[in-house]
Each structure stands twice: as C-alpha cells, then as structure tokens.
Coordinates of N, CA and C in Angstrom, one line a residue:
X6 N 0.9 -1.2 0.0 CA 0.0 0.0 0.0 C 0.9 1.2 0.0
X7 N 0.3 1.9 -1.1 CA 1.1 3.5 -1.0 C 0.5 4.4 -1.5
X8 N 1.1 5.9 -1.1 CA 0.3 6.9 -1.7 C 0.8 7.8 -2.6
X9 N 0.2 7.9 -3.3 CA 0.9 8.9 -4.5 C 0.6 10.4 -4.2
X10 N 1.7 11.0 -3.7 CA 2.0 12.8 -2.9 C 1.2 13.5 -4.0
X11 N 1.8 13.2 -4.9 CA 1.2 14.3 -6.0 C -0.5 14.8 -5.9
X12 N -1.0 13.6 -6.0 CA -2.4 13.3 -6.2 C -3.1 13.1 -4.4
X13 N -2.5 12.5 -3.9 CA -3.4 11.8 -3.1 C -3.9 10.8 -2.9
X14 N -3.9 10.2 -3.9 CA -4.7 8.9 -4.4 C -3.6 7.3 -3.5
X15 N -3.9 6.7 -2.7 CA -3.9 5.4 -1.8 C -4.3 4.5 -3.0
X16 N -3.0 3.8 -3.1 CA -3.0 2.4 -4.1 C -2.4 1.4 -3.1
X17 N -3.6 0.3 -3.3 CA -3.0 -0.7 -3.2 C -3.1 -2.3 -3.6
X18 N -1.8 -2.8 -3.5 CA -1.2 -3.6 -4.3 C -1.9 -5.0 -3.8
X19 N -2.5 -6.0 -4.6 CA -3.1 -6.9 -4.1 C -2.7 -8.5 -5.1
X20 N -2.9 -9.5 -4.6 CA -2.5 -10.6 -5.3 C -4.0 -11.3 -5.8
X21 N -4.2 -11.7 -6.6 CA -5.0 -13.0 -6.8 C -4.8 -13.9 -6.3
X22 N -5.4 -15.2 -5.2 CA -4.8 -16.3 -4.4 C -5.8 -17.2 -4.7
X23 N -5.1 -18.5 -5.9 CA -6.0 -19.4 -6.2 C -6.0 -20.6 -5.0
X24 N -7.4 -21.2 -5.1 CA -7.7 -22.1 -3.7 C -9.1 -22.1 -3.5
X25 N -9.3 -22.6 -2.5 CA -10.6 -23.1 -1.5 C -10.1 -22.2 -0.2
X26 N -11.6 -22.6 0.4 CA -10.9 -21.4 1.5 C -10.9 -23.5 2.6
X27 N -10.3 -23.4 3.9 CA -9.9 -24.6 4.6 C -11.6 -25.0 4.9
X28 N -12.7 -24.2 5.0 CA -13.4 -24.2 5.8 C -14.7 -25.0 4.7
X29 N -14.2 -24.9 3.5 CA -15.4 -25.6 2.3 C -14.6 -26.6 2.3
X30 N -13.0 -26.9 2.2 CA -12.6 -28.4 1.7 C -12.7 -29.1 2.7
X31 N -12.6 -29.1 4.1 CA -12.3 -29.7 5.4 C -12.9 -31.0 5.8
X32 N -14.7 -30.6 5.8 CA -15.0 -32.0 5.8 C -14.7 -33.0 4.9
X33 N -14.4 -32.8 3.5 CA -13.4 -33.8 2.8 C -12.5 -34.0 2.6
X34 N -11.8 -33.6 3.2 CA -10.6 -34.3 3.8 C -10.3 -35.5 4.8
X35 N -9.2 -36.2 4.2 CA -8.7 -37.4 4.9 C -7.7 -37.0 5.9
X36 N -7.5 -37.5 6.9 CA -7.1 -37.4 7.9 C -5.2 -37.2 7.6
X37 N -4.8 -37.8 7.1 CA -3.3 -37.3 6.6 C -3.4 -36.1 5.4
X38 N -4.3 -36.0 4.7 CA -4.1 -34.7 4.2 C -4.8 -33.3 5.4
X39 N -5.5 -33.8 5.7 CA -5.5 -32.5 6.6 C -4.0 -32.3 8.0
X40 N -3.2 -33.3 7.7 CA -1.9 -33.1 8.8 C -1.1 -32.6 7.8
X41 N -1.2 -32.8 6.3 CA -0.6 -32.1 5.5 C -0.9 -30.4 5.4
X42 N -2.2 -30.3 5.1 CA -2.4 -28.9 5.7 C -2.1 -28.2 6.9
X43 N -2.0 -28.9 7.4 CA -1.8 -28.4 9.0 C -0.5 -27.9 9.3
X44 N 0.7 -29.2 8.6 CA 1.9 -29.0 8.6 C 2.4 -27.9 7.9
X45 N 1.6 -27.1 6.8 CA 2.0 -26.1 5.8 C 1.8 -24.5 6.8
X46 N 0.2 -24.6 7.4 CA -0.2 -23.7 8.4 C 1.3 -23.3 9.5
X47 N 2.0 -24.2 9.7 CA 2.3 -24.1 10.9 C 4.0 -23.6 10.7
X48 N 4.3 -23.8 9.5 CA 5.2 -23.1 8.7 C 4.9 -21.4 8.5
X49 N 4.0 -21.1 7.7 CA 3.1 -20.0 7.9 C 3.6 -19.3 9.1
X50 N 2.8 -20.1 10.5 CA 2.9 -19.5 11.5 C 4.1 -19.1 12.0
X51 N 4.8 -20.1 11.9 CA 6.5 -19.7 12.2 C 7.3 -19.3 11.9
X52 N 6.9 -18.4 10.3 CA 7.7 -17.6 9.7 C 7.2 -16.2 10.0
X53 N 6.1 -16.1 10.9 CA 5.4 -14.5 11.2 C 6.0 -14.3 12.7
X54 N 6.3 -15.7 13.5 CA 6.6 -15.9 15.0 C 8.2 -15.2 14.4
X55 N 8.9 -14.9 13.5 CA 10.3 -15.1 13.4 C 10.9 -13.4 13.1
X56 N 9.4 -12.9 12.7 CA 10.1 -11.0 13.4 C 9.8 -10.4 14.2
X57 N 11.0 -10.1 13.9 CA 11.5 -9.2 15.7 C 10.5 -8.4 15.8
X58 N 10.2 -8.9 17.3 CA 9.0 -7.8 18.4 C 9.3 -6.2 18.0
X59 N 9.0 -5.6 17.9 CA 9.4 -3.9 18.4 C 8.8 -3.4 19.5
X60 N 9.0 -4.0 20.5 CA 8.9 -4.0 21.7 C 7.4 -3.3 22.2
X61 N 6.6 -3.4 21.8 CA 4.7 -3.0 22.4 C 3.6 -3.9 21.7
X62 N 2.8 -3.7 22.3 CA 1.2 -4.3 21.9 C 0.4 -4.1 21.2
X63 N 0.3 -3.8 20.1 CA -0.6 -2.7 19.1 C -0.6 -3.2 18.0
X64 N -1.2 -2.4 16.7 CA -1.3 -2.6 15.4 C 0.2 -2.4 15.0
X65 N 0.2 -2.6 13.5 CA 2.0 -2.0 13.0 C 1.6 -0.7 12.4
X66 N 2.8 -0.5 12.9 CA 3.2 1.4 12.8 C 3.2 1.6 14.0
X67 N 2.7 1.0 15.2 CA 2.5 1.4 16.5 C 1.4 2.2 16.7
X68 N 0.2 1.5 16.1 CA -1.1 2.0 15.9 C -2.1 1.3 17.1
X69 N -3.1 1.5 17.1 CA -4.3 1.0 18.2 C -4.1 -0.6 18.0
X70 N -4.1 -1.4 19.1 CA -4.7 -2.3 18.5 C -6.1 -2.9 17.8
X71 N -5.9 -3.8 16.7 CA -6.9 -3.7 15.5 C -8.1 -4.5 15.9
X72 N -7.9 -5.5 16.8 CA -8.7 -6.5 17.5 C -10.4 -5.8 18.0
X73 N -11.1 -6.2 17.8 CA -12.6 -5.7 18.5 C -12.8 -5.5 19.8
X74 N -12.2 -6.4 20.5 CA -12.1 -6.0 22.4 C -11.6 -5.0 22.5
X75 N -10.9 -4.4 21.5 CA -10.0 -3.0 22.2 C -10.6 -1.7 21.5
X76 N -11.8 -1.7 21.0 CA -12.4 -0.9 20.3 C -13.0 0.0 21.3
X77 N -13.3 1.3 20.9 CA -13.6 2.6 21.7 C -13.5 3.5 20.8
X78 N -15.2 4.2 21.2 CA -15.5 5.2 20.1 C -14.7 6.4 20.7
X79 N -13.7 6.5 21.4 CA -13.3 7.7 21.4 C -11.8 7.5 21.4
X80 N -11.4 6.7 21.0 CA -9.8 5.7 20.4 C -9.4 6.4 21.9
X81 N -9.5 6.2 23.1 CA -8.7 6.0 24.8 C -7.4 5.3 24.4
X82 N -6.4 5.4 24.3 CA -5.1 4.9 24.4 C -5.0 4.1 25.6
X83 N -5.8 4.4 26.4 CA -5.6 3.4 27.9 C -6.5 1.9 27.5
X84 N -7.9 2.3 26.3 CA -8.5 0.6 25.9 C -7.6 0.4 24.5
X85 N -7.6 1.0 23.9 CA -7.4 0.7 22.6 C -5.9 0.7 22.7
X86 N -4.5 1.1 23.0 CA -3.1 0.7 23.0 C -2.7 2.0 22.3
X87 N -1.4 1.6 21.3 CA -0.7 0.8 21.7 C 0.1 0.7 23.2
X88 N 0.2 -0.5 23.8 CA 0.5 -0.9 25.0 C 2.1 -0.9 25.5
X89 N 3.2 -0.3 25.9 CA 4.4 -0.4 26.4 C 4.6 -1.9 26.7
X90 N 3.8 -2.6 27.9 CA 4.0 -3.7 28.5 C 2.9 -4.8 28.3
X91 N 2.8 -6.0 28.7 CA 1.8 -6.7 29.2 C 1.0 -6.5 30.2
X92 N 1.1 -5.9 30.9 CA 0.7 -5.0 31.8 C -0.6 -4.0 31.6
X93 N 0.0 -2.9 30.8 CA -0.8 -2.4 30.5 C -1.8 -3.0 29.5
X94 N -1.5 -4.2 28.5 CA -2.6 -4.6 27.8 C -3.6 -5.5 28.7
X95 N -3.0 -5.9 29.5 CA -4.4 -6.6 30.5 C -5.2 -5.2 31.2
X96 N -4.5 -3.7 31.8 CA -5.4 -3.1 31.9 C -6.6 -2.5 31.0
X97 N -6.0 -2.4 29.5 CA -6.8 -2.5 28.6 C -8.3 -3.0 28.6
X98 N -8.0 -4.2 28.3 CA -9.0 -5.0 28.9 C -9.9 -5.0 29.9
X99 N -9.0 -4.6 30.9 CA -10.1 -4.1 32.6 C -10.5 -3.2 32.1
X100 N -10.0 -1.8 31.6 CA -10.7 -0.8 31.0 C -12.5 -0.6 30.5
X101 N -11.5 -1.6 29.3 CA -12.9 -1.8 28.5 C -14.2 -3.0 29.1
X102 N -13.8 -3.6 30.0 CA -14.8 -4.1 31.1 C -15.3 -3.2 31.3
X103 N -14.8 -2.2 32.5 CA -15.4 -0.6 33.4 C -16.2 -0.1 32.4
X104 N -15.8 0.4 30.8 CA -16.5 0.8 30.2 C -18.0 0.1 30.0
X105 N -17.4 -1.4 29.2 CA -18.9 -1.7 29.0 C -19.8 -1.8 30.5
X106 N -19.3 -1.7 31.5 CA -20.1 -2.0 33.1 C -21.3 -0.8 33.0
X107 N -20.1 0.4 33.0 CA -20.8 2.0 33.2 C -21.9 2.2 31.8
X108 N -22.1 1.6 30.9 CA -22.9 1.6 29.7 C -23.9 1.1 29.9
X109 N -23.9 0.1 30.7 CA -24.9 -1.3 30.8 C -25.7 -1.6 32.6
X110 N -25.3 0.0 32.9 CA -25.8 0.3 34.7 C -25.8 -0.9 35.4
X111 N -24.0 -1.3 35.7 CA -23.4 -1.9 36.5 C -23.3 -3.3 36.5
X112 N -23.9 -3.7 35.4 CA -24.0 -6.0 35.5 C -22.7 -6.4 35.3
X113 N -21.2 -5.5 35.4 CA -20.8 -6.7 35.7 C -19.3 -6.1 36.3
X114 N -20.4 -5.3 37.2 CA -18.9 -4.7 38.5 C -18.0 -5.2 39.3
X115 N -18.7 -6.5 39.3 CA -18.1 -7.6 40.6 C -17.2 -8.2 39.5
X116 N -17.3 -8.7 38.5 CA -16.4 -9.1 37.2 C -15.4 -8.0 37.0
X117 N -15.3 -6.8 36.9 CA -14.4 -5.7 36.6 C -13.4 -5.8 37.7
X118 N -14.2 -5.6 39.1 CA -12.9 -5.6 40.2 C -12.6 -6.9 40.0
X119 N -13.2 -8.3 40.0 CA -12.1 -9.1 39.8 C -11.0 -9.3 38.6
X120 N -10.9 -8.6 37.8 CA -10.1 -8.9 36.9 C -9.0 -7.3 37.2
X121 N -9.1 -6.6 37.9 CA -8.2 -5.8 38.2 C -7.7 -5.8 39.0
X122 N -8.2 -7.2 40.3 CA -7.3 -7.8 41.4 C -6.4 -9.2 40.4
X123 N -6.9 -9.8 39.6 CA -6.4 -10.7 39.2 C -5.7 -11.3 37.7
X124 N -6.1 -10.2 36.8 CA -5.6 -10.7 35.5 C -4.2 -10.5 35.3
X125 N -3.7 -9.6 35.9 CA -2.0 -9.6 35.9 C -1.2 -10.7 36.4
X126 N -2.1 -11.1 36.9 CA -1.7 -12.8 37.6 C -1.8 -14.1 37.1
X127 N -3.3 -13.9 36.2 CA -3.6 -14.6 35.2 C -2.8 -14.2 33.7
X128 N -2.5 -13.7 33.3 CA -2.2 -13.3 32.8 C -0.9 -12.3 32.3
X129 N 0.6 -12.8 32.3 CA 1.6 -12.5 32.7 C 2.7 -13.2 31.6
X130 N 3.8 -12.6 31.7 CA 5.3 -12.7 31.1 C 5.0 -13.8 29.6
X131 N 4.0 -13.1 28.8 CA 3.8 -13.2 27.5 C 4.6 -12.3 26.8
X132 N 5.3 -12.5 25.9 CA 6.2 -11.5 24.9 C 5.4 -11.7 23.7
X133 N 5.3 -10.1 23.0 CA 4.6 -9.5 21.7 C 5.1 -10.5 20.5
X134 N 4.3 -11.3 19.7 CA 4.6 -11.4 18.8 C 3.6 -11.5 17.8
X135 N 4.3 -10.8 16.1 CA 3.3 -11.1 15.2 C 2.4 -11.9 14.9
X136 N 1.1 -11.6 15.4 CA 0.0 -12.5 15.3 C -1.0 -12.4 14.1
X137 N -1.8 -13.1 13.2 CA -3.1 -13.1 12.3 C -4.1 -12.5 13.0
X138 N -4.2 -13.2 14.1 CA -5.6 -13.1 15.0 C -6.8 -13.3 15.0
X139 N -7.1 -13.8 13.7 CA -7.9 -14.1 13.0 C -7.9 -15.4 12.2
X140 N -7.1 -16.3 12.9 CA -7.1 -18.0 12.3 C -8.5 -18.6 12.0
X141 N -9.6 -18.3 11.2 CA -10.4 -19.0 11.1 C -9.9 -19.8 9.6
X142 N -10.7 -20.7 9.7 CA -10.6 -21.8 8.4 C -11.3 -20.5 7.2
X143 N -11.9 -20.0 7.4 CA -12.5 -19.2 6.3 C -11.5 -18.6 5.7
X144 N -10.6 -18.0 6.7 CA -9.7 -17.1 6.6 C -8.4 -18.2 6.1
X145 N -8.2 -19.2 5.5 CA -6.8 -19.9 5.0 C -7.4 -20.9 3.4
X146 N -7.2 -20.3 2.6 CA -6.9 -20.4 1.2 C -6.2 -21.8 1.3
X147 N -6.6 -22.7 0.8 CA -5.7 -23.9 0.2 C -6.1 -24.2 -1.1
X148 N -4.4 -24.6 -1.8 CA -4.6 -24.8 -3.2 C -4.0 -26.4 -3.0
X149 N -4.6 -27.3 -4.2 CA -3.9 -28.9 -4.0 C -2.6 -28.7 -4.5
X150 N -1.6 -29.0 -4.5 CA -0.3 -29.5 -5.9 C -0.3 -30.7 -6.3
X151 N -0.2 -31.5 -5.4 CA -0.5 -32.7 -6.2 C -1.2 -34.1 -4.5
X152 N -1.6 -34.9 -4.6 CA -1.8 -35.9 -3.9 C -1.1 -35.7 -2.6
X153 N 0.0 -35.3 -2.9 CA 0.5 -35.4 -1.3 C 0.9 -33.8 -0.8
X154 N 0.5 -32.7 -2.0 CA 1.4 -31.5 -1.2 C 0.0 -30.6 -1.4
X155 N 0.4 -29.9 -0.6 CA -1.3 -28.6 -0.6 C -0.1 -27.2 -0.7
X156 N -0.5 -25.7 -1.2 CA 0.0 -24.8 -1.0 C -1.6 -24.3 -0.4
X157 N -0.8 -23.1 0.8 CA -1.6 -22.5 1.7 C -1.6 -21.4 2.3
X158 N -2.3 -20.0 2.2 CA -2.2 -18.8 2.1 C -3.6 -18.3 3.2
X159 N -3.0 -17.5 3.9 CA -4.1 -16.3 4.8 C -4.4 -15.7 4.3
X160 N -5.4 -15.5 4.8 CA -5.9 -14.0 4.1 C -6.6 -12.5 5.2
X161 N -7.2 -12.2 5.3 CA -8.1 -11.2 6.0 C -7.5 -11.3 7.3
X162 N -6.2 -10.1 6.9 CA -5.0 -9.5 7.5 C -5.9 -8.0 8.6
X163 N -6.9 -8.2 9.0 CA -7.7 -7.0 9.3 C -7.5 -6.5 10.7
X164 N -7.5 -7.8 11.4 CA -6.8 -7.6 13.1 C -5.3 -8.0 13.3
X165 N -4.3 -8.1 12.0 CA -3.4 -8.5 12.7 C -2.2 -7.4 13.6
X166 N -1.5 -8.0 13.9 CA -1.0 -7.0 14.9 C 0.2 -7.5 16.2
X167 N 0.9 -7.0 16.8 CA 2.1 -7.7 17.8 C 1.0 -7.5 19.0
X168 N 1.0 -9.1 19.5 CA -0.3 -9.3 20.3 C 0.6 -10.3 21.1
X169 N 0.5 -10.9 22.8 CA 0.7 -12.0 23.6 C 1.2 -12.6 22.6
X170 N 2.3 -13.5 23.4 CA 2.4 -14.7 22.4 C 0.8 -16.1 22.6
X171 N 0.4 -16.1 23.3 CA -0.7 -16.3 23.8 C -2.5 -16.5 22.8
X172 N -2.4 -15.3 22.0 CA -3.1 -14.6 21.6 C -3.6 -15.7 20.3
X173 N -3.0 -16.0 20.1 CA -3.5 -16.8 18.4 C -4.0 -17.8 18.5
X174 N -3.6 -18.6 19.6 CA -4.4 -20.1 19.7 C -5.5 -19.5 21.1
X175 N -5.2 -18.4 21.7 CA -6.4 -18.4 22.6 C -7.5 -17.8 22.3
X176 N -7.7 -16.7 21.4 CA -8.5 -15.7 21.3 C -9.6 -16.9 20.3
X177 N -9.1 -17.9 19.4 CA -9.8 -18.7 18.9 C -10.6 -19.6 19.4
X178 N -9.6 -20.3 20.5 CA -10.3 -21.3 21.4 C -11.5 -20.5 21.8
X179 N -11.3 -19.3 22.4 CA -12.3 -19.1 23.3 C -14.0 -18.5 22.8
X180 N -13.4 -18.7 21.2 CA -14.4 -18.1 20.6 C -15.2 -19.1 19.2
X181 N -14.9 -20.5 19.4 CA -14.6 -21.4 18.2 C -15.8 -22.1 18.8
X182 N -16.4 -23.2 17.4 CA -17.5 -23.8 17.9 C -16.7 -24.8 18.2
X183 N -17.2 -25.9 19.1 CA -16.5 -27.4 19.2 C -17.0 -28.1 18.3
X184 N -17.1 -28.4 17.1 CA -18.4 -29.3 16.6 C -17.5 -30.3 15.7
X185 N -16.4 -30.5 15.8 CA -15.0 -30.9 14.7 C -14.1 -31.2 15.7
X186 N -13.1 -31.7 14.6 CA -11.5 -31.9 15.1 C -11.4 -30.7 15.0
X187 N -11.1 -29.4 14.4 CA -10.5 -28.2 14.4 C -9.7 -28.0 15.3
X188 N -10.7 -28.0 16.7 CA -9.9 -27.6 18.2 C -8.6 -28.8 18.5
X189 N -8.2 -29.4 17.8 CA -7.2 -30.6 18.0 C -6.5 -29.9 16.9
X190 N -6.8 -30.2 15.9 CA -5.9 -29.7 15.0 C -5.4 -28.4 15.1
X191 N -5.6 -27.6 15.4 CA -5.1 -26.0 16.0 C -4.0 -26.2 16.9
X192 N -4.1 -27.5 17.3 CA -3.0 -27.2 18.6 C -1.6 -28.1 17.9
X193 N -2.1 -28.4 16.3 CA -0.8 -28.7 15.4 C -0.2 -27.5 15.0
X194 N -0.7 -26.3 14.8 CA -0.6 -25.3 14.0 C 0.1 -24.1 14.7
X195 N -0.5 -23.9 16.1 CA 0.1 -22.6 17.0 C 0.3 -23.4 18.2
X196 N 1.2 -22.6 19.2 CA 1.2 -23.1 20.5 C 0.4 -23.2 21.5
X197 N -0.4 -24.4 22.0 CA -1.3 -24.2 22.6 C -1.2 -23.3 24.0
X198 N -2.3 -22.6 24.5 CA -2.6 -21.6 25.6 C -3.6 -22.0 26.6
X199 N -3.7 -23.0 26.9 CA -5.3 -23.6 27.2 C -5.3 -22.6 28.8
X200 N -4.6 -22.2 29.5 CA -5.2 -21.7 30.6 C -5.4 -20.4 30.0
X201 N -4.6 -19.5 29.7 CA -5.1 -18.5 29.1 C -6.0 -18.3 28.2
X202 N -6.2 -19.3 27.2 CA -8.1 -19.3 26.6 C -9.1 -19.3 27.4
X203 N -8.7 -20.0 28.5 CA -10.3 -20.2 29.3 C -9.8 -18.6 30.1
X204 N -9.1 -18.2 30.3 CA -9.5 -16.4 31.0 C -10.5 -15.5 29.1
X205 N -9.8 -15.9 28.5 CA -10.5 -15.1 27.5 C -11.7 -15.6 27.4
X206 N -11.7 -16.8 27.5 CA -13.3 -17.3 27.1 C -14.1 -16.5 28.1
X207 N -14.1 -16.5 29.6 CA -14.4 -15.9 30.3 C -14.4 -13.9 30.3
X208 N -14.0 -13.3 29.6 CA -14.0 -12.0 29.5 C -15.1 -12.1 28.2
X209 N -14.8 -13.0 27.0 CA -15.0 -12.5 25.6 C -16.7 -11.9 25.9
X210 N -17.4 -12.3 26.3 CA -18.7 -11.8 26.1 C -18.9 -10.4 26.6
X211 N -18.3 -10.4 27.9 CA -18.6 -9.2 28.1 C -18.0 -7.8 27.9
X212 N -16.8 -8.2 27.1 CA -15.9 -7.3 26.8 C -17.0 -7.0 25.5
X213 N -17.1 -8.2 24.1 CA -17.4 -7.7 23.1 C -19.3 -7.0 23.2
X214 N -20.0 -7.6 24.5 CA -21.3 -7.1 24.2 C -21.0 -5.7 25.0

C-alpha cells in the first residue's frame, strides 16, 4: 500500500490467491491430508513468529490495537493501546470491562474488580509477537499440488498486529464452535494456551457485548 504525494490517491497492491478457502474443503478431507495442511499452516505460522518484536502491543506502525475487544468510540489509548507492556494490555481489557459496566448500569462490577485484582496474575510474562488473530478456516486459502502437497495462504489481514504470544491459539479457542477436530488440530498449528483461553473465554462476552 502507497500513496501517491502528487495526487493523493492510496494504491493498493493486491494478489489473486488461487484455492478453497480450509473451511469448504475440510469435511473432505482425509485425515493425513489434513496433517498435511496443518503441517504447511504451521510453517506459515513460524515464519510470522520469526520477526523481531518492536517491543509493544498494538497494530503495525504502532497503531491501536486492531482486535474488536479494544475498540472505543473515542480511540482512549488506555482501551485501545498501543500498549508499552503486558501489563498495561491486560489493563486494557479491565478498562474496556469498566466501560462496557458504566454503559450497561453496572452488571458486571463484581467481574471488573475481579479482573483488576487478578488478571496480571492470570495473565503475565507473554512476549509481543506477530499474530493473524484471525485464524479461522474461512480465513486460509488452500490450493492442491498434487496428492500429497497442498499450497496454503491467509488471508483477512484486518486484526493483525504484535499481540501475547498467547493470543492466536487463545483468542480462537475461546471463541470457536466445538463441533470438529479443528480444536485438535489447531494445537498442530500454534502453540497451545489452554489456561489463558479459558480467561478469555471468560472475558469475551462481556468485553465484546
């Protein structure tokens, strides 16, 4: 993406990505081609895990973060980031609790103080790394090559951002149907977080309603 000074005019540069998206091929798939998929994902993932932090919590450029829990109509740097520490991204969060509490005349005050006696506890010595955040199967393009190789591409780059390392396998868990392998197979793909999904699972409602 760039802009042309002269004019003003914002171009940007896009690919055609031939494929299925994971989420229409899946149920036909066999159980070793989907570990082949899985295995391609997880490459993917570990080539985005492999640049350097720039040391905060936020979008790139060192923008808000892009994620929906940290949304605020009046962009507050204290809900929305970018964040110095882990620290301050879990107050974040408490934040936007207080907020949605004071919106919603008080249902879930007793929730707000506990997460501002406890989520730094829960929640602790995660280092920022480039995340999707947005792992759904909708969201990953697979193309076949042949019988035994798949090529495999993300897409809907919209929340991504230097997030917990935490963040990619939890923010999914805590928001994912069970109704599949998926939740097994995910834990081929990113590092699993299982106590830290069940704290998000426990915020996500109240944070996003």
């Amino acid at each position: 993406m760039y802009r042309i000074l002269s004019t003003g005019h914002l171009c940007l540069v896009m690919e055609r990505l031939q494929g299925e998206t994971l989420e229409m091929l899946w149920p036909g798939l066999e159980e070793k081609e989907k570990s082949l998929v899985c295995t391609e994902l997880k490459k993917a993932i570990d080539t985005l895990r492999e640049l350097p932090a720039p040391g905060f919590y936020g979008g790139v450029g060192r923008t808000c973060i892009p994620y929906h829990l940290f949304w605020d109509p009046e962009r507050k740097k204290e809900i929305c980031g970018p964040f110095d520490s882990e620290t301050e991204f879990n107050a974040g969060l408490v934040k936007k609790l207080r907020a949605n509490d004071e919106m919603n005349g008080g249902y879930i005050t007793s929730k707000a103080e506990f997460c501002e006696r406890n989520l730094d506890t829960m929640l602790s010595k995660h280092a920022p790394v480039f995340t999707h955040s947005d792992l759904q199967r909708k969201n990953i393009l697979v193309r076949r090559r042949s019988e035994s190789a798949f090529e495999v591409a993300l897409i809907d780059w919209e929340t991504a951002g230097w997030y917990p390392s935490y963040w990619e396998y939890s923010i999914k868990v805590a928001t994912m149907h069970w109704v599949d392998d998926w939740p097994r197979r995910l834990e081929q793909v990113v590092e699993s977080w299982p106590s830290e999904a069940a704290v998000l699972r426990m915020l996500y409602q109240d944070l996003w309603f």
